[in-house]
Amino acid sequence: MILTVTPNTALDRVLFVDGFAFGATVRARGAADGMGGKGAVTSWVLGQLGIPSLATGFAAGETGRRMEEVLRRAGVIAEFLWVGGETRTNYVLARPCDGAQGTVTVSGLALAPGDPDRLRAHVEALLPRARWLLCGGSLPAGMPPDWYAALIARAQALGIPTLLDASDPVLAPNAAACPTVIKPNAAEAACLLGRPVETVEEAARGAVELRARGIEAVVITLGALGAVAATAEGLLYAPPVPVRVRNTAGAGDGLNAGLIAARLDGADWVEALRRGVAVATAVLLTPGTGEVCADDVRALYPRVTVRRL
């Protein structure tokens, strides 16, 4: 079972607009709903592909109930802890002409002082059922920035591989716990390295440097340039598959889903990266965040290439 942890859960509302300006009325061409929060999105992708997972974290209010129901309809086991406030709604503005997007998000959860420890104990109780642990996304107010680190250490003590997918200020203090895999994008990798990451060559050097810190595999996603992975099997590069992009939100979570599912099947890193990119690319074809079609994944897989650098 793949266990995903999302302390700061959300639903996404995607609005397709040609542009935006303050003081003007902007008419959307269309709208779509999707999952939000990295771990929950990964579970939703897995569920749509028929791969079982268990999703946990905090949830609150009517939005939290809708989020949980979306996951359960996809076949995900949902075991969230309920807290005060309201699970977030993120608003994603997507430009149809080129797939560019931006996200507006606000805090919604209202944690009691004991809630972070309560969630940690809950996750630790679930770990014996897990074969992979994914820690994903931001942390709500009231949680220390290194909150994932203890879970990563506990999982690894039990022999459970871990994947961390988060941005600053959460990424660096939890990457220090040396999860099995980290998957930063270019901007997130730049924060970890203290220098820009703008090209495939810079990403390759950065991935090798980050892996030398004790992380088994470092996958850096580069958007339109593809993805680079530094692994025990060598340095790998997956160029992008040309498609007409509808919405980029959730593509990284699709990559997580494909990588973990492949590794659970015993695939090597070349195959895992190939499957991850196929899922991520399939997500790009859909309007909702993390929405994916298994037929698209199957059709895209033969077009994905992975080469050694």
GROMACS .gro file of C-alpha atoms in nm:
model
  309
    1MET     CA    1   0.000   0.000   0.000
    2ILE     CA    2   0.121   0.350  -0.082
    3LEU     CA    3   0.064   0.589   0.208
    4THR     CA    4   0.038   0.960   0.129
    5VAL     CA    5   0.043   1.233   0.395
    6THR     CA    6  -0.103   1.578   0.320
    7PRO     CA    7  -0.128   1.802   0.625
    8ASN     CA    8  -0.249   2.102   0.423
    9THR     CA    9  -0.529   1.954   0.212
   10ALA     CA   10  -0.711   2.140  -0.066
   11LEU     CA   11  -0.941   2.124  -0.363
   12ASP     CA   12  -0.849   2.309  -0.683
   13ARG     CA   13  -1.081   2.519  -0.896
   14VAL     CA   14  -0.922   2.577  -1.236
   15LEU     CA   15  -1.033   2.883  -1.437
   16PHE     CA   16  -0.930   2.904  -1.802
   17VAL     CA   17  -0.867   3.269  -1.893
   18ASP     CA   18  -0.682   3.450  -2.171
   19GLY     CA   19  -0.537   3.702  -1.924
   20PHE     CA   20  -0.594   3.882  -1.598
   21ALA     CA   21  -0.584   4.245  -1.489
   22PHE     CA   22  -0.693   4.418  -1.169
   23GLY     CA   23  -0.985   4.652  -1.228
   24ALA     CA   24  -1.111   4.453  -1.526
   25THR     CA   25  -1.384   4.193  -1.562
   26VAL     CA   26  -1.224   3.866  -1.670
   27ARG     CA   27  -1.450   3.612  -1.836
   28ALA     CA   28  -1.334   3.254  -1.807
   29ARG     CA   29  -1.354   3.029  -2.110
   30GLY     CA   30  -1.429   2.737  -1.882
   31ALA     CA   31  -1.366   2.586  -1.542
   32ALA     CA   32  -1.269   2.251  -1.397
   33ASP     CA   33  -1.236   2.101  -1.051
   34GLY     CA   34  -0.951   1.888  -0.923
   35MET     CA   35  -0.767   1.769  -0.617
   36GLY     CA   36  -0.521   1.991  -0.427
   37GLY     CA   37  -0.237   1.918  -0.184
   38LYS     CA   38   0.053   1.713  -0.321
   39GLY     CA   39   0.001   1.390  -0.132
   40ALA     CA   40  -0.374   1.381  -0.190
   41VAL     CA   41  -0.326   1.459  -0.560
   42THR     CA   42  -0.083   1.169  -0.588
   43SER     CA   43  -0.336   0.936  -0.424
   44TRP     CA   44  -0.609   1.063  -0.658
   45VAL     CA   45  -0.390   0.995  -0.962
   46LEU     CA   46  -0.311   0.647  -0.832
   47GLY     CA   47  -0.680   0.580  -0.775
   48GLN     CA   48  -0.774   0.684  -1.127
   49LEU     CA   49  -0.512   0.439  -1.255
   50GLY     CA   50  -0.647   0.155  -1.040
   51ILE     CA   51  -0.352   0.151  -0.799
   52PRO     CA   52  -0.445   0.133  -0.429
   53SER     CA   53  -0.328   0.395  -0.181
   54LEU     CA   54  -0.418   0.529   0.160
   55ALA     CA   55  -0.440   0.906   0.200
   56THR     CA   56  -0.421   1.084   0.534
   57GLY     CA   57  -0.359   1.430   0.672
   58PHE     CA   58  -0.583   1.703   0.810
   59ALA     CA   59  -0.926   1.787   0.671
   60ALA     CA   60  -1.190   2.037   0.777
   61GLY     CA   61  -1.533   2.167   0.690
   62GLU     CA   62  -1.750   2.106   0.387
   63THR     CA   63  -1.456   2.137   0.148
   64GLY     CA   64  -1.276   1.865   0.340
   65ARG     CA   65  -1.577   1.638   0.314
   66ARG     CA   66  -1.596   1.695  -0.062
   67MET     CA   67  -1.223   1.628  -0.096
   68GLU     CA   68  -1.253   1.302   0.097
   69GLU     CA   69  -1.549   1.193  -0.116
   70VAL     CA   70  -1.359   1.262  -0.441
   71LEU     CA   71  -1.075   1.042  -0.319
   72ARG     CA   72  -1.304   0.762  -0.207
   73ARG     CA   73  -1.490   0.762  -0.539
   74ALA     CA   74  -1.152   0.697  -0.705
   75GLY     CA   75  -1.091   0.398  -0.479
   76VAL     CA   76  -0.854   0.570  -0.237
   77ILE     CA   77  -0.870   0.472   0.131
   78ALA     CA   78  -0.918   0.806   0.309
   79GLU     CA   79  -0.829   0.826   0.679
   80PHE     CA   80  -0.802   1.198   0.753
   81LEU     CA   81  -0.802   1.362   1.093
   82TRP     CA   82  -1.062   1.633   1.132
   83VAL     CA   83  -0.963   1.974   1.266
   84GLY     CA   84  -1.105   2.325   1.289
   85GLY     CA   85  -1.135   2.571   1.004
   86GLU     CA   86  -1.187   2.470   0.641
   87THR     CA   87  -0.985   2.271   0.391
   88ARG     CA   88  -0.849   2.519   0.135
   89THR     CA   89  -0.984   2.594  -0.209
   90ASN     CA   90  -0.703   2.688  -0.448
   91TYR     CA   91  -0.784   2.893  -0.758
   92VAL     CA   92  -0.569   2.806  -1.059
   93LEU     CA   93  -0.566   3.051  -1.351
   94ALA     CA   94  -0.470   2.866  -1.668
   95ARG     CA   95  -0.408   3.034  -2.006
   96PRO     CA   96  -0.530   2.808  -2.288
   97CYS     CA   97  -0.299   2.945  -2.560
   98ASP     CA   98   0.024   2.822  -2.400
   99GLY     CA   99  -0.065   2.631  -2.084
  100ALA     CA  100   0.082   2.896  -1.853
  101GLN     CA  101  -0.075   2.910  -1.510
  102GLY     CA  102  -0.073   3.073  -1.168
  103THR     CA  103  -0.231   2.972  -0.839
  104VAL     CA  104  -0.403   3.174  -0.568
  105THR     CA  105  -0.418   2.994  -0.235
  106VAL     CA  106  -0.510   3.088   0.121
  107SER     CA  107  -0.474   2.916   0.457
  108GLY     CA  108  -0.789   2.750   0.586
  109LEU     CA  109  -0.714   2.492   0.855
  110ALA     CA  110  -0.723   2.596   1.221
  111LEU     CA  111  -0.513   2.353   1.425
  112ALA     CA  112  -0.533   2.299   1.799
  113PRO     CA  113  -0.195   2.284   1.981
  114GLY     CA  114  -0.196   1.905   1.999
  115ASP     CA  115  -0.298   1.838   1.638
  116PRO     CA  116   0.055   1.806   1.487
  117ASP     CA  117   0.145   1.535   1.742
  118ARG     CA  118  -0.191   1.368   1.689
  119LEU     CA  119  -0.130   1.342   1.314
  120ARG     CA  120   0.225   1.214   1.366
  121ALA     CA  121   0.095   0.937   1.592
  122HIS     CA  122  -0.179   0.856   1.341
  123VAL     CA  123   0.070   0.824   1.053
  124GLU     CA  124   0.307   0.613   1.261
  125ALA     CA  125   0.018   0.378   1.339
  126LEU     CA  126  -0.051   0.345   0.965
  127LEU     CA  127   0.311   0.281   0.865
  128PRO     CA  128   0.298  -0.099   0.918
  129ARG     CA  129   0.042  -0.108   0.635
  130ALA     CA  130   0.266   0.092   0.400
  131ARG     CA  131   0.519  -0.014   0.140
  132TRP     CA  132   0.596   0.349   0.041
  133LEU     CA  133   0.546   0.676   0.225
  134LEU     CA  134   0.494   1.004   0.040
  135CYS     CA  135   0.512   1.327   0.239
  136GLY     CA  136   0.372   1.605   0.028
  137GLY     CA  137   0.304   1.974   0.026
  138SER     CA  138   0.304   2.270   0.258
  139LEU     CA  139   0.230   2.265   0.630
  140PRO     CA  140  -0.054   2.463   0.789
  141ALA     CA  141   0.015   2.727   1.052
  142GLY     CA  142   0.105   2.572   1.385
  143MET     CA  143   0.326   2.294   1.245
  144PRO     CA  144   0.707   2.314   1.267
  145PRO     CA  145   0.880   2.331   0.926
  146ASP     CA  146   1.066   2.003   0.988
  147TRP     CA  147   0.750   1.811   1.081
  148TYR     CA  148   0.799   1.548   0.808
  149ALA     CA  149   1.153   1.462   0.924
  150ALA     CA  150   1.051   1.238   1.215
  151LEU     CA  151   0.810   1.045   0.992
  152ILE     CA  152   1.077   0.998   0.727
  153ALA     CA  153   1.317   0.866   0.990
  154ARG     CA  154   1.056   0.633   1.138
  155ALA     CA  155   0.956   0.493   0.799
  156GLN     CA  156   1.315   0.431   0.700
  157ALA     CA  157   1.382   0.257   1.031
  158LEU     CA  158   1.101   0.020   0.931
  159GLY     CA  159   1.251  -0.031   0.585
  160ILE     CA  160   0.980   0.173   0.410
  161PRO     CA  161   1.103   0.392   0.121
  162THR     CA  162   1.003   0.757   0.137
  163LEU     CA  163   0.942   1.034  -0.115
  164LEU     CA  164   0.940   1.402  -0.013
  165ASP     CA  165   0.774   1.655  -0.240
  166ALA     CA  166   0.757   2.003  -0.090
  167SER     CA  167   0.875   2.358  -0.146
  168ASP     CA  168   1.053   2.601   0.085
  169PRO     CA  169   1.034   2.661   0.377
  170VAL     CA  170   0.939   2.295   0.420
  171LEU     CA  171   1.174   2.131   0.168
  172ALA     CA  172   1.518   2.199   0.313
  173PRO     CA  173   1.465   2.098   0.679
  174ASN     CA  174   1.294   1.773   0.578
  175ALA     CA  175   1.534   1.687   0.295
  176ALA     CA  176   1.798   1.691   0.569
  177ALA     CA  177   1.634   1.371   0.700
  178CYS     CA  178   1.755   1.200   0.378
  179PRO     CA  179   1.434   1.054   0.235
  180THR     CA  180   1.475   0.787  -0.031
  181VAL     CA  181   1.362   1.028  -0.304
  182ILE     CA  182   1.313   1.401  -0.336
  183LYS     CA  183   1.142   1.557  -0.639
  184PRO     CA  184   1.201   1.930  -0.649
  185ASN     CA  185   1.121   2.144  -0.950
  186ALA     CA  186   1.386   2.381  -1.083
  187ALA     CA  187   1.300   2.665  -0.844
  188GLU     CA  188   1.291   2.432  -0.543
  189ALA     CA  189   1.622   2.272  -0.640
  190ALA     CA  190   1.774   2.619  -0.673
  191CYS     CA  191   1.673   2.695  -0.314
  192LEU     CA  192   1.840   2.376  -0.191
  193LEU     CA  193   2.157   2.440  -0.392
  194GLY     CA  194   2.181   2.815  -0.343
  195ARG     CA  195   2.223   2.880  -0.715
  196PRO     CA  196   2.003   2.895  -1.028
  197VAL     CA  197   1.886   2.577  -1.199
  198GLU     CA  198   1.775   2.674  -1.548
  199THR     CA  199   1.920   2.416  -1.788
  200VAL     CA  200   1.939   2.039  -1.814
  201GLU     CA  201   2.312   2.058  -1.743
  202GLU     CA  202   2.261   2.267  -1.429
  203ALA     CA  203   1.990   2.029  -1.311
  204ALA     CA  204   2.215   1.730  -1.371
  205ARG     CA  205   2.500   1.879  -1.169
  206GLY     CA  206   2.259   1.982  -0.896
  207ALA     CA  207   2.094   1.640  -0.876
  208VAL     CA  208   2.432   1.472  -0.834
  209GLU     CA  209   2.528   1.721  -0.563
  210LEU     CA  210   2.203   1.672  -0.374
  211ARG     CA  211   2.232   1.294  -0.397
  212ALA     CA  212   2.577   1.318  -0.240
  213ARG     CA  213   2.406   1.453   0.073
  214GLY     CA  214   2.268   1.104   0.139
  215ILE     CA  215   1.948   1.093  -0.068
  216GLU     CA  216   1.913   0.777  -0.276
  217ALA     CA  217   1.749   0.940  -0.577
  218VAL     CA  218   1.700   1.304  -0.674
  219VAL     CA  219   1.451   1.384  -0.952
  220ILE     CA  220   1.448   1.745  -1.070
  221THR     CA  221   1.158   1.844  -1.294
  222LEU     CA  222   1.220   2.119  -1.548
  223GLY     CA  223   0.879   2.181  -1.702
  224ALA     CA  224   0.914   2.215  -2.077
  225LEU     CA  225   1.272   2.081  -2.059
  226GLY     CA  226   1.176   1.744  -1.908
  227ALA     CA  227   1.326   1.583  -1.598
  228VAL     CA  228   1.667   1.477  -1.469
  229ALA     CA  229   1.728   1.203  -1.211
  230ALA     CA  230   2.044   1.117  -1.020
  231THR     CA  231   2.016   0.757  -0.898
  232ALA     CA  232   2.231   0.461  -0.794
  233GLU     CA  233   2.191   0.342  -1.153
  234GLY     CA  234   2.336   0.660  -1.299
  235LEU     CA  235   2.233   1.004  -1.417
  236LEU     CA  236   1.917   0.996  -1.630
  237TYR     CA  237   1.735   1.245  -1.851
  238ALA     CA  238   1.378   1.224  -1.980
  239PRO     CA  239   1.301   1.486  -2.247
  240PRO     CA  240   0.942   1.615  -2.262
  241VAL     CA  241   0.680   1.447  -2.479
  242PRO     CA  242   0.522   1.712  -2.706
  243VAL     CA  243   0.150   1.742  -2.632
  244ARG     CA  244  -0.113   2.015  -2.629
  245VAL     CA  245  -0.115   2.125  -2.265
  246ARG     CA  246  -0.446   2.205  -2.099
  247ASN     CA  247  -0.335   2.238  -1.736
  248THR     CA  248   0.006   2.176  -1.580
  249ALA     CA  249  -0.122   2.158  -1.221
  250GLY     CA  250  -0.080   1.809  -1.080
  251ALA     CA  251   0.175   1.690  -1.337
  252GLY     CA  252   0.445   1.661  -1.073
  253ASP     CA  253   0.212   1.456  -0.857
  254GLY     CA  254   0.148   1.233  -1.157
  255LEU     CA  255   0.524   1.184  -1.185
  256ASN     CA  256   0.531   1.083  -0.818
  257ALA     CA  257   0.251   0.832  -0.876
  258GLY     CA  258   0.423   0.672  -1.174
  259LEU     CA  259   0.764   0.657  -1.005
  260ILE     CA  260   0.636   0.497  -0.685
  261ALA     CA  261   0.407   0.250  -0.862
  262ALA     CA  262   0.692   0.141  -1.089
  263ARG     CA  263   0.936   0.098  -0.801
  264LEU     CA  264   0.675  -0.107  -0.613
  265ASP     CA  265   0.657  -0.331  -0.920
  266GLY     CA  266   1.034  -0.382  -0.900
  267ALA     CA  267   1.122  -0.156  -1.194
  268ASP     CA  268   1.468  -0.005  -1.227
  269TRP     CA  269   1.508   0.373  -1.226
  270VAL     CA  270   1.507   0.400  -1.606
  271GLU     CA  271   1.169   0.229  -1.623
  272ALA     CA  272   1.038   0.416  -1.318
  273LEU     CA  273   1.125   0.753  -1.471
  274ARG     CA  274   0.969   0.649  -1.800
  275ARG     CA  275   0.644   0.551  -1.632
  276GLY     CA  276   0.646   0.863  -1.419
  277VAL     CA  277   0.684   1.088  -1.722
  278ALA     CA  278   0.406   0.903  -1.905
  279VAL     CA  279   0.165   0.966  -1.615
  280ALA     CA  280   0.278   1.327  -1.573
  281THR     CA  281   0.227   1.394  -1.943
  282ALA     CA  282  -0.119   1.238  -1.936
  283VAL     CA  283  -0.213   1.479  -1.656
  284LEU     CA  284  -0.121   1.771  -1.884
  285LEU     CA  285  -0.395   1.667  -2.127
  286THR     CA  286  -0.680   1.713  -1.880
  287PRO     CA  287  -0.848   2.029  -1.744
  288GLY     CA  288  -0.861   1.935  -1.373
  289THR     CA  289  -0.565   1.929  -1.135
  290GLY     CA  290  -0.445   1.569  -1.111
  291GLU     CA  291  -0.710   1.442  -1.351
  292VAL     CA  292  -0.575   1.153  -1.560
  293CYS     CA  293  -0.696   0.888  -1.803
  294ALA     CA  294  -0.535   0.543  -1.802
  295ASP     CA  295  -0.578   0.517  -2.181
  296ASP     CA  296  -0.373   0.837  -2.223
  297VAL     CA  297  -0.095   0.692  -2.007
  298ARG     CA  298  -0.085   0.377  -2.217
  299ALA     CA  299  -0.082   0.576  -2.542
  300LEU     CA  300   0.196   0.810  -2.422
  301TYR     CA  301   0.424   0.547  -2.269
  302PRO     CA  302   0.583   0.433  -2.601
  303ARG     CA  303   0.670   0.798  -2.677
  304VAL     CA  304   0.866   0.851  -2.355
  305THR     CA  305   1.242   0.816  -2.382
  306VAL     CA  306   1.501   0.805  -2.105
  307ARG     CA  307   1.869   0.837  -2.175
  308ARG     CA  308   2.182   0.833  -1.965
  309LEU     CA  309   2.385   1.151  -1.927
   0.00000   0.00000   0.00000
